[in-house]
Amino acid sequence: MKKSKIKILASLMLIFVLFTCAGGLILSFSIPDSAVISKSEIGGKWIPKPASWLLSAKEVPTEQVWHSSAQKIDSGTQKMNATIYLCGIIPVKNVEISVADNMTVMVGGQAIGINLKTKGILVAGTSKIDTGSENRSPAEEAGIRPGDIITRINGEAVTTTAQVSKLIKESNGALSLSGSRGNRDISWQITPCADISGNKKLGMWIRDSVAGIGTLTFYTQSSFGALGHPISDIDTGEYVQAGGGNIYCASVIGVDKGKKGVPGSLKGIFSGAKIGEITGNCDCGVFGISDIQSGTAMSVAYKNEIKCTDAQIRCDIGNGPENFAAKIIRLLPASEGSKGMVIEITDKRLIDATGGIVQGMSGSPIIQNDKIAGAVTHVFVNDPTRGYGIFIENMLAESEKIK
């Protein structure tokens, strides 16, 4: 009988050890390496989700750091280290904590026209040239691929497609091209060939800018953030390296309603003056210098303040920025990119008008408890009422880097 009890006790102990080890490993991946909290949350109120009821934290101040930020009302930021414990006993992870005062931005929601200039000339694709005797592509033969960036031809910096066309037309023999593929510098030697009309060509499709409609997320007197995800080239799928550009006022003139398997879109036109200059295009959105002078201020919700409960999204479907009912149904607190939360549209009026989330809504602010929590970034193709959102904290961090 005693042996049986000992076996049961040993089994229970083994289950407990396995549970705590597995739980600690899972939690260590779901808890971010760093977090920003408000002063009122010092003392463990900020404990990250999930399973916060199993976690506790011991905080140790490390230094006092002062810096200025366009988004902060008071720029004092105290840094701390915190160790997260499972069941108050087992250390799970160390987290760097920044204790900040209230951060406020102007909330967006308005449709904007985006004209992004590429950094150099983007190769969208290659094509065959009918020379009269054969079909060939000198660009393809030289090893040029869609997504490549051309920055110089015969040593001359190129920034427009018209400039490239002129250099090809005036060429005598081979051209020396240089540029990049991903993070790697690369060069090519290409000799143009003449089509049946005698026009010199390289056999590639190129572009020097990308334009479209999106939604402004936030702005200040000096900066803005929009989209919440990078602008990618429609042909290559690669995100466009920014070489400048502008954002403009835009008007929504119609909606292609989304349905299962078919994403919808907002139909819009550029309708007004330039309101900002683009300085960066990255995983967390499009950022730049704001020319907007007034707006509605709203406090920022840090990741740890955001809950899986009711929220709103702010977007323009034709009548200017409006708030529509939504829910945050899942949080991914360790995310540093554009997929930090899963949201669901619950507003019948928005669903009736658009089907849910559609292209052009990217960047629409997500609001919870009268604070800006993030922005809409993606739609689930098989359920347009649901999609991903980015944490506003991630967008603000990228905005600071780009500045």
mmCIF file of C-alpha atoms in Angstrom:
data_model
loop_
_atom_site.group_PDB
_atom_site.id
_atom_site.type_symbol
_atom_site.label_atom_id
_atom_site.label_comp_id
_atom_site.label_asym_id
_atom_site.label_seq_id
_atom_site.Cartn_x
_atom_site.Cartn_y
_atom_site.Cartn_z
ATOM 1 C CA MET A 1 0.000 0.000 0.000
ATOM 2 C CA LYS A 2 2.838 2.375 0.905
ATOM 3 C CA LYS A 3 4.612 1.598 -2.382
ATOM 4 C CA SER A 4 1.412 2.408 -4.301
ATOM 5 C CA LYS A 5 1.116 5.790 -2.540
ATOM 6 C CA ILE A 6 4.770 6.546 -3.215
ATOM 7 C CA LYS A 7 4.273 5.735 -6.933
ATOM 8 C CA ILE A 8 1.211 8.001 -7.099
ATOM 9 C CA LEU A 9 3.095 10.799 -5.337
ATOM 10 C CA ALA A 10 6.103 10.351 -7.647
ATOM 11 C CA SER A 11 3.818 10.448 -10.687
ATOM 12 C CA LEU A 12 2.167 13.641 -9.456
ATOM 13 C CA MET A 13 5.557 15.222 -8.832
ATOM 14 C CA LEU A 14 6.714 14.241 -12.330
ATOM 15 C CA ILE A 15 3.549 15.733 -13.885
ATOM 16 C CA PHE A 16 4.098 18.945 -11.900
ATOM 17 C CA VAL A 17 7.735 19.212 -13.021
ATOM 18 C CA LEU A 18 6.817 18.559 -16.657
ATOM 19 C CA PHE A 19 3.960 21.074 -16.469
ATOM 20 C CA THR A 20 6.129 23.800 -14.980
ATOM 21 C CA CYS A 21 8.989 23.190 -17.437
ATOM 22 C CA ALA A 22 6.678 23.129 -20.473
ATOM 23 C CA GLY A 23 4.651 26.051 -19.158
ATOM 24 C CA GLY A 24 7.765 28.087 -18.473
ATOM 25 C CA LEU A 25 9.125 27.380 -21.967
ATOM 26 C CA ILE A 26 5.840 28.347 -23.661
ATOM 27 C CA LEU A 27 5.478 31.504 -21.568
ATOM 28 C CA SER A 28 9.073 32.565 -22.222
ATOM 29 C CA PHE A 29 8.292 32.692 -25.965
ATOM 30 C CA SER A 30 4.976 34.520 -25.483
ATOM 31 C CA ILE A 31 6.385 37.206 -23.168
ATOM 32 C CA PRO A 32 8.176 40.088 -24.949
ATOM 33 C CA ASP A 33 11.830 40.907 -24.242
ATOM 34 C CA SER A 34 10.891 44.481 -23.394
ATOM 35 C CA ALA A 35 7.794 46.409 -22.382
ATOM 36 C CA VAL A 36 6.708 49.993 -21.873
ATOM 37 C CA ILE A 37 4.479 50.678 -18.866
ATOM 38 C CA SER A 38 2.974 53.745 -17.237
ATOM 39 C CA LYS A 39 4.037 54.834 -13.747
ATOM 40 C CA SER A 40 0.733 53.604 -12.295
ATOM 41 C CA GLU A 41 1.633 50.039 -13.322
ATOM 42 C CA ILE A 42 4.861 49.750 -11.308
ATOM 43 C CA GLY A 43 4.462 46.872 -8.893
ATOM 44 C CA GLY A 44 3.401 44.108 -11.232
ATOM 45 C CA LYS A 45 0.085 45.449 -12.567
ATOM 46 C CA TRP A 46 1.552 45.280 -16.079
ATOM 47 C CA ILE A 47 2.272 41.508 -16.028
ATOM 48 C CA PRO A 48 2.111 40.333 -19.657
ATOM 49 C CA LYS A 49 -0.512 37.964 -20.974
ATOM 50 C CA PRO A 50 -1.234 35.067 -21.381
ATOM 51 C CA ALA A 51 -1.689 33.318 -18.018
ATOM 52 C CA SER A 52 -1.014 36.475 -16.014
ATOM 53 C CA TRP A 53 -2.737 34.827 -13.052
ATOM 54 C CA LEU A 54 0.207 32.388 -12.832
ATOM 55 C CA LEU A 55 2.855 35.084 -13.111
ATOM 56 C CA SER A 56 4.476 37.574 -10.785
ATOM 57 C CA ALA A 57 7.326 40.028 -11.273
ATOM 58 C CA LYS A 58 10.161 41.450 -9.247
ATOM 59 C CA GLU A 59 11.205 44.860 -10.538
ATOM 60 C CA VAL A 60 14.630 46.438 -10.020
ATOM 61 C CA PRO A 61 15.298 50.059 -11.155
ATOM 62 C CA THR A 62 18.529 50.278 -13.136
ATOM 63 C CA GLU A 63 18.889 53.855 -14.362
ATOM 64 C CA GLN A 64 17.106 57.136 -14.972
ATOM 65 C CA VAL A 65 17.141 58.179 -18.631
ATOM 66 C CA TRP A 66 15.869 61.475 -20.036
ATOM 67 C CA HIS A 67 15.252 62.111 -23.697
ATOM 68 C CA SER A 68 12.911 64.158 -25.846
ATOM 69 C CA SER A 69 10.193 62.688 -28.053
ATOM 70 C CA ALA A 70 7.620 64.427 -30.234
ATOM 71 C CA GLN A 71 4.986 61.977 -28.988
ATOM 72 C CA LYS A 72 5.545 62.493 -25.255
ATOM 73 C CA ILE A 73 3.908 65.170 -23.134
ATOM 74 C CA ASP A 74 6.502 64.592 -20.420
ATOM 75 C CA SER A 75 9.638 62.904 -21.718
ATOM 76 C CA GLY A 76 10.907 61.369 -18.472
ATOM 77 C CA THR A 77 11.488 57.622 -18.878
ATOM 78 C CA GLN A 78 12.751 55.388 -16.091
ATOM 79 C CA LYS A 79 14.276 52.058 -17.060
ATOM 80 C CA MET A 80 13.921 48.939 -14.940
ATOM 81 C CA ASN A 81 14.667 45.229 -15.132
ATOM 82 C CA ALA A 82 12.022 42.702 -14.144
ATOM 83 C CA THR A 83 12.183 38.939 -13.636
ATOM 84 C CA ILE A 84 8.952 37.068 -14.399
ATOM 85 C CA TYR A 85 8.214 34.117 -12.086
ATOM 86 C CA LEU A 86 5.876 31.187 -12.685
ATOM 87 C CA CYS A 87 3.725 30.496 -9.595
ATOM 88 C CA GLY A 88 5.938 32.981 -7.722
ATOM 89 C CA ILE A 89 8.792 30.453 -7.615
ATOM 90 C CA ILE A 90 10.273 29.523 -10.981
ATOM 91 C CA PRO A 91 12.023 32.320 -12.961
ATOM 92 C CA VAL A 92 10.750 32.336 -16.548
ATOM 93 C CA LYS A 93 12.222 35.384 -18.237
ATOM 94 C CA ASN A 94 13.959 38.722 -17.726
ATOM 95 C CA VAL A 95 12.160 41.717 -19.257
ATOM 96 C CA GLU A 96 13.500 45.246 -19.778
ATOM 97 C CA ILE A 97 10.873 47.709 -18.570
ATOM 98 C CA SER A 98 10.609 51.355 -19.626
ATOM 99 C CA VAL A 99 8.429 53.319 -17.220
ATOM 100 C CA ALA A 100 7.028 56.221 -19.229
ATOM 101 C CA ASP A 101 4.719 59.134 -18.673
ATOM 102 C CA ASN A 102 1.582 59.539 -20.738
ATOM 103 C CA MET A 103 2.184 59.418 -24.510
ATOM 104 C CA THR A 104 -0.257 61.241 -26.782
ATOM 105 C CA VAL A 105 -0.634 61.412 -30.568
ATOM 106 C CA MET A 106 -3.204 62.778 -32.963
ATOM 107 C CA VAL A 107 -5.484 59.922 -34.026
ATOM 108 C CA GLY A 108 -5.942 59.362 -37.768
ATOM 109 C CA GLY A 109 -8.573 57.374 -39.622
ATOM 110 C CA GLN A 110 -8.737 59.510 -42.765
ATOM 111 C CA ALA A 111 -8.060 58.094 -46.215
ATOM 112 C CA ILE A 112 -4.760 59.183 -47.751
ATOM 113 C CA GLY A 113 -3.206 58.933 -51.183
ATOM 114 C CA ILE A 114 0.326 57.496 -51.097
ATOM 115 C CA ASN A 115 2.944 58.128 -53.782
ATOM 116 C CA LEU A 116 6.113 56.268 -52.798
ATOM 117 C CA LYS A 117 9.250 56.771 -54.869
ATOM 118 C CA THR A 118 11.504 53.743 -55.124
ATOM 119 C CA LYS A 119 15.135 53.870 -54.044
ATOM 120 C CA GLY A 120 16.574 53.584 -57.525
ATOM 121 C CA ILE A 121 14.680 51.798 -60.314
ATOM 122 C CA LEU A 122 12.640 48.702 -59.444
ATOM 123 C CA VAL A 123 12.616 45.814 -61.929
ATOM 124 C CA ALA A 124 9.015 44.585 -62.028
ATOM 125 C CA GLY A 125 9.669 41.830 -64.560
ATOM 126 C CA THR A 126 11.415 40.797 -67.778
ATOM 127 C CA SER A 127 9.974 40.390 -71.262
ATOM 128 C CA LYS A 128 10.994 39.075 -74.681
ATOM 129 C CA ILE A 129 11.750 41.488 -77.537
ATOM 130 C CA ASP A 130 10.807 40.623 -81.107
ATOM 131 C CA THR A 131 13.945 41.504 -83.061
ATOM 132 C CA GLY A 132 12.566 40.195 -86.361
ATOM 133 C CA SER A 133 14.768 37.116 -86.292
ATOM 134 C CA GLU A 134 14.256 35.947 -82.688
ATOM 135 C CA ASN A 135 12.603 36.751 -79.389
ATOM 136 C CA ARG A 136 15.051 37.516 -76.599
ATOM 137 C CA SER A 137 15.511 39.484 -73.382
ATOM 138 C CA PRO A 138 19.020 40.947 -72.842
ATOM 139 C CA ALA A 139 18.078 41.746 -69.211
ATOM 140 C CA GLU A 140 17.078 38.159 -68.508
ATOM 141 C CA GLU A 141 20.183 36.841 -70.251
ATOM 142 C CA ALA A 142 22.357 39.111 -68.081
ATOM 143 C CA GLY A 143 20.785 37.669 -64.916
ATOM 144 C CA ILE A 144 18.420 40.490 -63.939
ATOM 145 C CA ARG A 145 15.443 39.287 -61.900
ATOM 146 C CA PRO A 146 12.133 40.817 -60.799
ATOM 147 C CA GLY A 147 12.669 42.710 -57.544
ATOM 148 C CA ASP A 148 16.187 43.868 -58.398
ATOM 149 C CA ILE A 149 16.982 47.542 -57.825
ATOM 150 C CA ILE A 150 19.052 49.474 -60.388
ATOM 151 C CA THR A 151 20.794 52.551 -58.983
ATOM 152 C CA ARG A 152 23.423 53.397 -61.629
ATOM 153 C CA ILE A 153 23.934 53.006 -65.367
ATOM 154 C CA ASN A 154 27.455 53.620 -66.686
ATOM 155 C CA GLY A 155 28.264 55.236 -63.336
ATOM 156 C CA GLU A 156 25.377 57.718 -63.521
ATOM 157 C CA ALA A 157 22.784 57.628 -60.716
ATOM 158 C CA VAL A 158 19.297 56.828 -62.053
ATOM 159 C CA THR A 159 16.073 57.805 -60.291
ATOM 160 C CA THR A 160 13.406 57.875 -63.036
ATOM 161 C CA THR A 161 12.268 55.522 -65.794
ATOM 162 C CA ALA A 162 12.576 58.392 -68.316
ATOM 163 C CA GLN A 163 16.255 58.712 -67.418
ATOM 164 C CA VAL A 164 16.792 54.967 -67.979
ATOM 165 C CA SER A 165 15.011 55.087 -71.358
ATOM 166 C CA LYS A 166 17.213 57.999 -72.474
ATOM 167 C CA LEU A 167 20.436 56.194 -71.510
ATOM 168 C CA ILE A 168 19.349 53.050 -73.379
ATOM 169 C CA LYS A 169 18.406 55.055 -76.476
ATOM 170 C CA GLU A 170 21.757 56.876 -76.519
ATOM 171 C CA SER A 171 23.832 53.763 -75.795
ATOM 172 C CA ASN A 172 26.599 52.469 -78.053
ATOM 173 C CA GLY A 173 27.340 48.901 -77.071
ATOM 174 C CA ALA A 174 27.137 47.365 -73.612
ATOM 175 C CA LEU A 175 25.725 49.170 -70.579
ATOM 176 C CA SER A 176 27.146 48.729 -67.065
ATOM 177 C CA LEU A 177 24.318 48.534 -64.524
ATOM 178 C CA SER A 178 24.737 48.388 -60.752
ATOM 179 C CA GLY A 179 22.278 48.069 -57.912
ATOM 180 C CA SER A 180 21.108 45.578 -55.314
ATOM 181 C CA ARG A 181 19.231 42.339 -54.776
ATOM 182 C CA GLY A 182 17.923 42.154 -51.235
ATOM 183 C CA ASN A 183 20.822 43.220 -49.013
ATOM 184 C CA ARG A 184 23.483 42.338 -51.609
ATOM 185 C CA ASP A 185 25.139 44.724 -54.072
ATOM 186 C CA ILE A 186 25.159 43.421 -57.628
ATOM 187 C CA SER A 187 26.157 44.548 -61.163
ATOM 188 C CA TRP A 188 25.299 43.542 -64.721
ATOM 189 C CA GLN A 189 26.684 44.038 -68.236
ATOM 190 C CA ILE A 190 23.883 44.304 -70.813
ATOM 191 C CA THR A 191 23.896 45.095 -74.513
ATOM 192 C CA PRO A 192 20.522 46.444 -75.723
ATOM 193 C CA CYS A 193 18.923 44.900 -78.780
ATOM 194 C CA ALA A 194 16.648 46.579 -81.338
ATOM 195 C CA ASP A 195 13.033 45.555 -81.841
ATOM 196 C CA ILE A 196 11.460 45.330 -85.314
ATOM 197 C CA SER A 197 10.878 49.110 -85.232
ATOM 198 C CA GLY A 198 14.541 49.787 -84.493
ATOM 199 C CA ASN A 199 14.022 50.898 -80.884
ATOM 200 C CA LYS A 200 16.768 49.866 -78.462
ATOM 201 C CA LYS A 201 15.480 47.860 -75.483
ATOM 202 C CA LEU A 202 16.732 45.753 -72.577
ATOM 203 C CA GLY A 203 13.648 43.557 -72.215
ATOM 204 C CA MET A 204 12.524 44.483 -68.712
ATOM 205 C CA TRP A 205 9.600 46.263 -67.057
ATOM 206 C CA ILE A 206 10.679 48.981 -64.618
ATOM 207 C CA ARG A 207 9.058 51.505 -62.312
ATOM 208 C CA ASP A 208 10.230 54.413 -60.175
ATOM 209 C CA SER A 209 7.190 54.864 -57.908
ATOM 210 C CA VAL A 210 4.191 53.094 -56.381
ATOM 211 C CA ALA A 211 0.855 54.782 -55.696
ATOM 212 C CA GLY A 212 -2.320 53.764 -53.863
ATOM 213 C CA ILE A 213 -4.906 54.501 -51.183
ATOM 214 C CA GLY A 214 -4.462 53.716 -47.482
ATOM 215 C CA THR A 215 -5.373 55.042 -44.049
ATOM 216 C CA LEU A 216 -3.446 57.402 -41.790
ATOM 217 C CA THR A 217 -2.913 55.922 -38.308
ATOM 218 C CA PHE A 218 -1.400 58.731 -36.238
ATOM 219 C CA TYR A 219 0.436 62.017 -36.597
ATOM 220 C CA THR A 220 2.096 64.728 -34.537
ATOM 221 C CA GLN A 221 3.334 68.198 -35.406
ATOM 222 C CA SER A 222 6.445 66.627 -36.918
ATOM 223 C CA SER A 223 5.757 63.000 -37.900
ATOM 224 C CA PHE A 224 3.158 60.513 -39.130
ATOM 225 C CA GLY A 225 2.612 56.762 -39.387
ATOM 226 C CA ALA A 226 0.268 54.919 -41.757
ATOM 227 C CA LEU A 227 -0.742 51.451 -43.041
ATOM 228 C CA GLY A 228 0.878 49.379 -40.272
ATOM 229 C CA HIS A 229 2.565 47.149 -42.869
ATOM 230 C CA PRO A 230 5.049 47.794 -45.684
ATOM 231 C CA ILE A 231 4.107 48.833 -49.202
ATOM 232 C CA SER A 232 4.983 45.918 -51.473
ATOM 233 C CA ASP A 233 5.307 45.862 -55.231
ATOM 234 C CA ILE A 234 2.224 44.327 -56.846
ATOM 235 C CA ASP A 235 4.298 42.282 -59.326
ATOM 236 C CA THR A 236 7.242 41.080 -57.250
ATOM 237 C CA GLY A 237 5.649 40.935 -53.798
ATOM 238 C CA GLU A 238 8.828 42.486 -52.354
ATOM 239 C CA TYR A 239 8.525 45.503 -50.090
ATOM 240 C CA VAL A 240 9.563 48.719 -51.810
ATOM 241 C CA GLN A 241 12.744 50.415 -50.630
ATOM 242 C CA ALA A 242 11.714 54.026 -50.064
ATOM 243 C CA GLY A 243 13.484 56.784 -51.932
ATOM 244 C CA GLY A 244 11.121 59.527 -50.805
ATOM 245 C CA GLY A 245 7.556 60.342 -51.730
ATOM 246 C CA ASN A 246 4.491 62.088 -50.340
ATOM 247 C CA ILE A 247 1.074 61.482 -48.835
ATOM 248 C CA TYR A 248 -1.988 63.453 -49.915
ATOM 249 C CA CYS A 249 -5.587 64.024 -48.873
ATOM 250 C CA ALA A 250 -7.826 61.425 -50.540
ATOM 251 C CA SER A 251 -11.543 60.778 -51.008
ATOM 252 C CA VAL A 252 -13.264 57.370 -50.890
ATOM 253 C CA ILE A 253 -15.683 57.227 -53.839
ATOM 254 C CA GLY A 254 -16.823 53.608 -53.617
ATOM 255 C CA VAL A 255 -16.331 50.168 -52.073
ATOM 256 C CA ASP A 256 -15.808 46.718 -53.585
ATOM 257 C CA LYS A 257 -17.376 44.585 -50.859
ATOM 258 C CA GLY A 258 -15.272 41.752 -49.489
ATOM 259 C CA LYS A 259 -16.545 38.195 -49.263
ATOM 260 C CA LYS A 260 -15.145 34.786 -48.406
ATOM 261 C CA GLY A 261 -12.185 34.068 -50.678
ATOM 262 C CA VAL A 262 -12.287 37.489 -52.358
ATOM 263 C CA PRO A 263 -10.814 40.497 -50.505
ATOM 264 C CA GLY A 264 -12.656 43.768 -51.096
ATOM 265 C CA SER A 265 -11.189 47.242 -51.488
ATOM 266 C CA LEU A 266 -11.882 50.924 -51.042
ATOM 267 C CA LYS A 267 -12.015 52.943 -54.256
ATOM 268 C CA GLY A 268 -10.353 56.301 -53.766
ATOM 269 C CA ILE A 269 -8.844 59.277 -55.538
ATOM 270 C CA PHE A 270 -6.183 61.809 -54.597
ATOM 271 C CA SER A 271 -8.275 64.853 -53.777
ATOM 272 C CA GLY A 272 -6.181 67.435 -52.039
ATOM 273 C CA ALA A 273 -2.901 68.923 -51.003
ATOM 274 C CA LYS A 274 0.230 67.150 -49.858
ATOM 275 C CA ILE A 275 0.067 66.497 -46.094
ATOM 276 C CA GLY A 276 3.375 64.724 -45.493
ATOM 277 C CA GLU A 277 6.706 63.543 -46.877
ATOM 278 C CA ILE A 278 7.633 59.858 -46.764
ATOM 279 C CA THR A 279 10.982 58.992 -45.177
ATOM 280 C CA GLY A 280 10.606 55.256 -44.571
ATOM 281 C CA ASN A 281 8.751 52.088 -45.609
ATOM 282 C CA CYS A 282 9.277 49.117 -43.281
ATOM 283 C CA ASP A 283 7.597 46.105 -41.668
ATOM 284 C CA CYS A 284 5.538 48.347 -39.376
ATOM 285 C CA GLY A 285 4.238 50.769 -41.999
ATOM 286 C CA VAL A 286 4.972 53.972 -43.876
ATOM 287 C CA PHE A 287 6.445 56.869 -41.895
ATOM 288 C CA GLY A 288 7.513 60.420 -42.530
ATOM 289 C CA ILE A 289 7.301 64.120 -41.811
ATOM 290 C CA SER A 290 3.814 65.458 -41.133
ATOM 291 C CA ASP A 291 2.440 68.718 -42.539
ATOM 292 C CA ILE A 292 -0.868 68.393 -40.609
ATOM 293 C CA GLN A 293 -1.360 71.214 -38.137
ATOM 294 C CA SER A 294 -4.396 70.180 -36.056
ATOM 295 C CA GLY A 295 -6.374 67.139 -34.937
ATOM 296 C CA THR A 296 -7.785 65.130 -32.034
ATOM 297 C CA ALA A 297 -5.262 64.093 -29.387
ATOM 298 C CA MET A 298 -5.518 60.585 -27.938
ATOM 299 C CA SER A 299 -3.461 58.731 -25.345
ATOM 300 C CA VAL A 300 -1.467 55.675 -26.410
ATOM 301 C CA ALA A 301 -2.309 52.241 -24.985
ATOM 302 C CA TYR A 302 0.812 50.201 -24.288
ATOM 303 C CA LYS A 303 0.724 46.476 -25.128
ATOM 304 C CA ASN A 304 0.088 45.417 -21.555
ATOM 305 C CA GLU A 305 -2.981 47.680 -21.313
ATOM 306 C CA ILE A 306 -4.748 46.076 -24.285
ATOM 307 C CA LYS A 307 -7.410 43.466 -23.485
ATOM 308 C CA CYS A 308 -9.322 40.837 -25.432
ATOM 309 C CA THR A 309 -12.615 42.691 -25.323
ATOM 310 C CA ASP A 310 -14.636 45.355 -27.133
ATOM 311 C CA ALA A 311 -12.831 47.972 -29.209
ATOM 312 C CA GLN A 312 -13.432 50.235 -32.196
ATOM 313 C CA ILE A 313 -11.751 50.816 -35.524
ATOM 314 C CA ARG A 314 -11.675 54.289 -37.056
ATOM 315 C CA CYS A 315 -11.837 54.462 -40.845
ATOM 316 C CA ASP A 316 -13.329 56.293 -43.811
ATOM 317 C CA ILE A 317 -15.740 54.414 -46.089
ATOM 318 C CA GLY A 318 -16.990 57.521 -47.865
ATOM 319 C CA ASN A 319 -18.240 59.894 -45.182
ATOM 320 C CA GLY A 320 -14.985 60.837 -43.497
ATOM 321 C CA PRO A 321 -13.439 59.125 -40.448
ATOM 322 C CA GLU A 322 -15.972 57.223 -38.312
ATOM 323 C CA ASN A 323 -15.727 54.796 -35.397
ATOM 324 C CA PHE A 324 -17.109 51.274 -35.885
ATOM 325 C CA ALA A 325 -17.583 48.518 -33.288
ATOM 326 C CA ALA A 326 -15.057 45.692 -33.177
ATOM 327 C CA LYS A 327 -13.491 43.190 -30.763
ATOM 328 C CA ILE A 328 -9.919 42.249 -30.006
ATOM 329 C CA ILE A 329 -10.089 38.459 -29.807
ATOM 330 C CA ARG A 330 -6.424 37.459 -29.499
ATOM 331 C CA LEU A 331 -3.156 39.091 -28.439
ATOM 332 C CA LEU A 332 0.369 38.172 -29.550
ATOM 333 C CA PRO A 333 2.343 40.311 -27.069
ATOM 334 C CA ALA A 334 5.814 39.213 -28.220
ATOM 335 C CA SER A 335 5.159 40.428 -31.780
ATOM 336 C CA GLU A 336 7.426 43.204 -33.048
ATOM 337 C CA GLY A 337 5.863 43.271 -36.513
ATOM 338 C CA SER A 338 2.495 43.943 -38.112
ATOM 339 C CA LYS A 339 0.590 40.972 -36.626
ATOM 340 C CA GLY A 340 0.234 41.685 -32.916
ATOM 341 C CA MET A 341 -3.475 41.072 -32.405
ATOM 342 C CA VAL A 342 -6.476 39.452 -34.061
ATOM 343 C CA ILE A 343 -9.546 41.657 -34.414
ATOM 344 C CA GLU A 344 -13.144 41.020 -35.426
ATOM 345 C CA ILE A 345 -15.537 43.570 -36.922
ATOM 346 C CA THR A 346 -18.899 43.454 -35.107
ATOM 347 C CA ASP A 347 -20.491 46.648 -36.445
ATOM 348 C CA LYS A 348 -23.431 45.653 -38.684
ATOM 349 C CA ARG A 349 -23.307 48.933 -40.594
ATOM 350 C CA LEU A 350 -19.657 48.405 -41.557
ATOM 351 C CA ILE A 351 -20.226 44.742 -42.440
ATOM 352 C CA ASP A 352 -23.196 45.668 -44.627
ATOM 353 C CA ALA A 353 -21.143 48.363 -46.390
ATOM 354 C CA THR A 354 -17.801 46.569 -46.870
ATOM 355 C CA GLY A 355 -18.152 42.957 -45.726
ATOM 356 C CA GLY A 356 -15.683 43.722 -42.920
ATOM 357 C CA ILE A 357 -12.023 44.616 -43.498
ATOM 358 C CA VAL A 358 -11.054 45.572 -47.061
ATOM 359 C CA GLN A 359 -7.920 46.789 -48.815
ATOM 360 C CA GLY A 360 -7.431 50.489 -48.157
ATOM 361 C CA MET A 361 -8.401 50.129 -44.490
ATOM 362 C CA SER A 362 -4.809 49.230 -43.582
ATOM 363 C CA GLY A 363 -3.704 51.766 -40.991
ATOM 364 C CA SER A 364 -7.189 52.302 -39.527
ATOM 365 C CA PRO A 365 -6.658 53.063 -35.813
ATOM 366 C CA ILE A 366 -7.817 50.469 -33.290
ATOM 367 C CA ILE A 367 -9.217 52.239 -30.229
ATOM 368 C CA GLN A 368 -9.892 50.742 -26.809
ATOM 369 C CA ASN A 369 -10.909 52.591 -23.635
ATOM 370 C CA ASP A 370 -10.464 55.944 -25.418
ATOM 371 C CA LYS A 371 -6.818 55.120 -26.230
ATOM 372 C CA ILE A 372 -5.205 54.266 -29.548
ATOM 373 C CA ALA A 373 -4.084 50.632 -29.257
ATOM 374 C CA GLY A 374 -2.959 49.848 -32.788
ATOM 375 C CA ALA A 375 -3.961 49.729 -36.435
ATOM 376 C CA VAL A 376 -5.644 47.294 -38.815
ATOM 377 C CA THR A 377 -3.087 45.590 -41.112
ATOM 378 C CA HIS A 378 -4.463 42.450 -42.779
ATOM 379 C CA VAL A 379 -7.766 40.734 -43.556
ATOM 380 C CA PHE A 380 -8.400 36.998 -43.315
ATOM 381 C CA VAL A 381 -9.302 36.074 -46.910
ATOM 382 C CA ASN A 382 -11.720 33.353 -45.813
ATOM 383 C CA ASP A 383 -13.409 35.583 -43.219
ATOM 384 C CA PRO A 384 -13.370 39.303 -44.066
ATOM 385 C CA THR A 385 -14.864 40.208 -40.679
ATOM 386 C CA ARG A 386 -11.546 39.215 -39.083
ATOM 387 C CA GLY A 387 -7.963 40.253 -39.534
ATOM 388 C CA TYR A 388 -4.684 41.248 -37.903
ATOM 389 C CA GLY A 389 -3.695 44.466 -36.211
ATOM 390 C CA ILE A 390 -0.355 45.954 -35.206
ATOM 391 C CA PHE A 391 0.386 47.416 -31.764
ATOM 392 C CA ILE A 392 0.672 51.210 -31.862
ATOM 393 C CA GLU A 393 3.732 50.789 -29.636
ATOM 394 C CA ASN A 394 5.499 48.972 -32.508
ATOM 395 C CA MET A 395 4.629 51.731 -34.993
ATOM 396 C CA LEU A 396 5.853 54.479 -32.654
ATOM 397 C CA ALA A 397 9.132 52.611 -32.053
ATOM 398 C CA GLU A 398 9.749 52.387 -35.827
ATOM 399 C CA SER A 399 8.780 56.036 -36.251
ATOM 400 C CA GLU A 400 11.478 57.021 -33.763
ATOM 401 C CA LYS A 401 14.105 54.895 -35.579
ATOM 402 C CA ILE A 402 13.337 56.394 -38.975
ATOM 403 C CA LYS A 403 13.488 59.957 -37.671
#
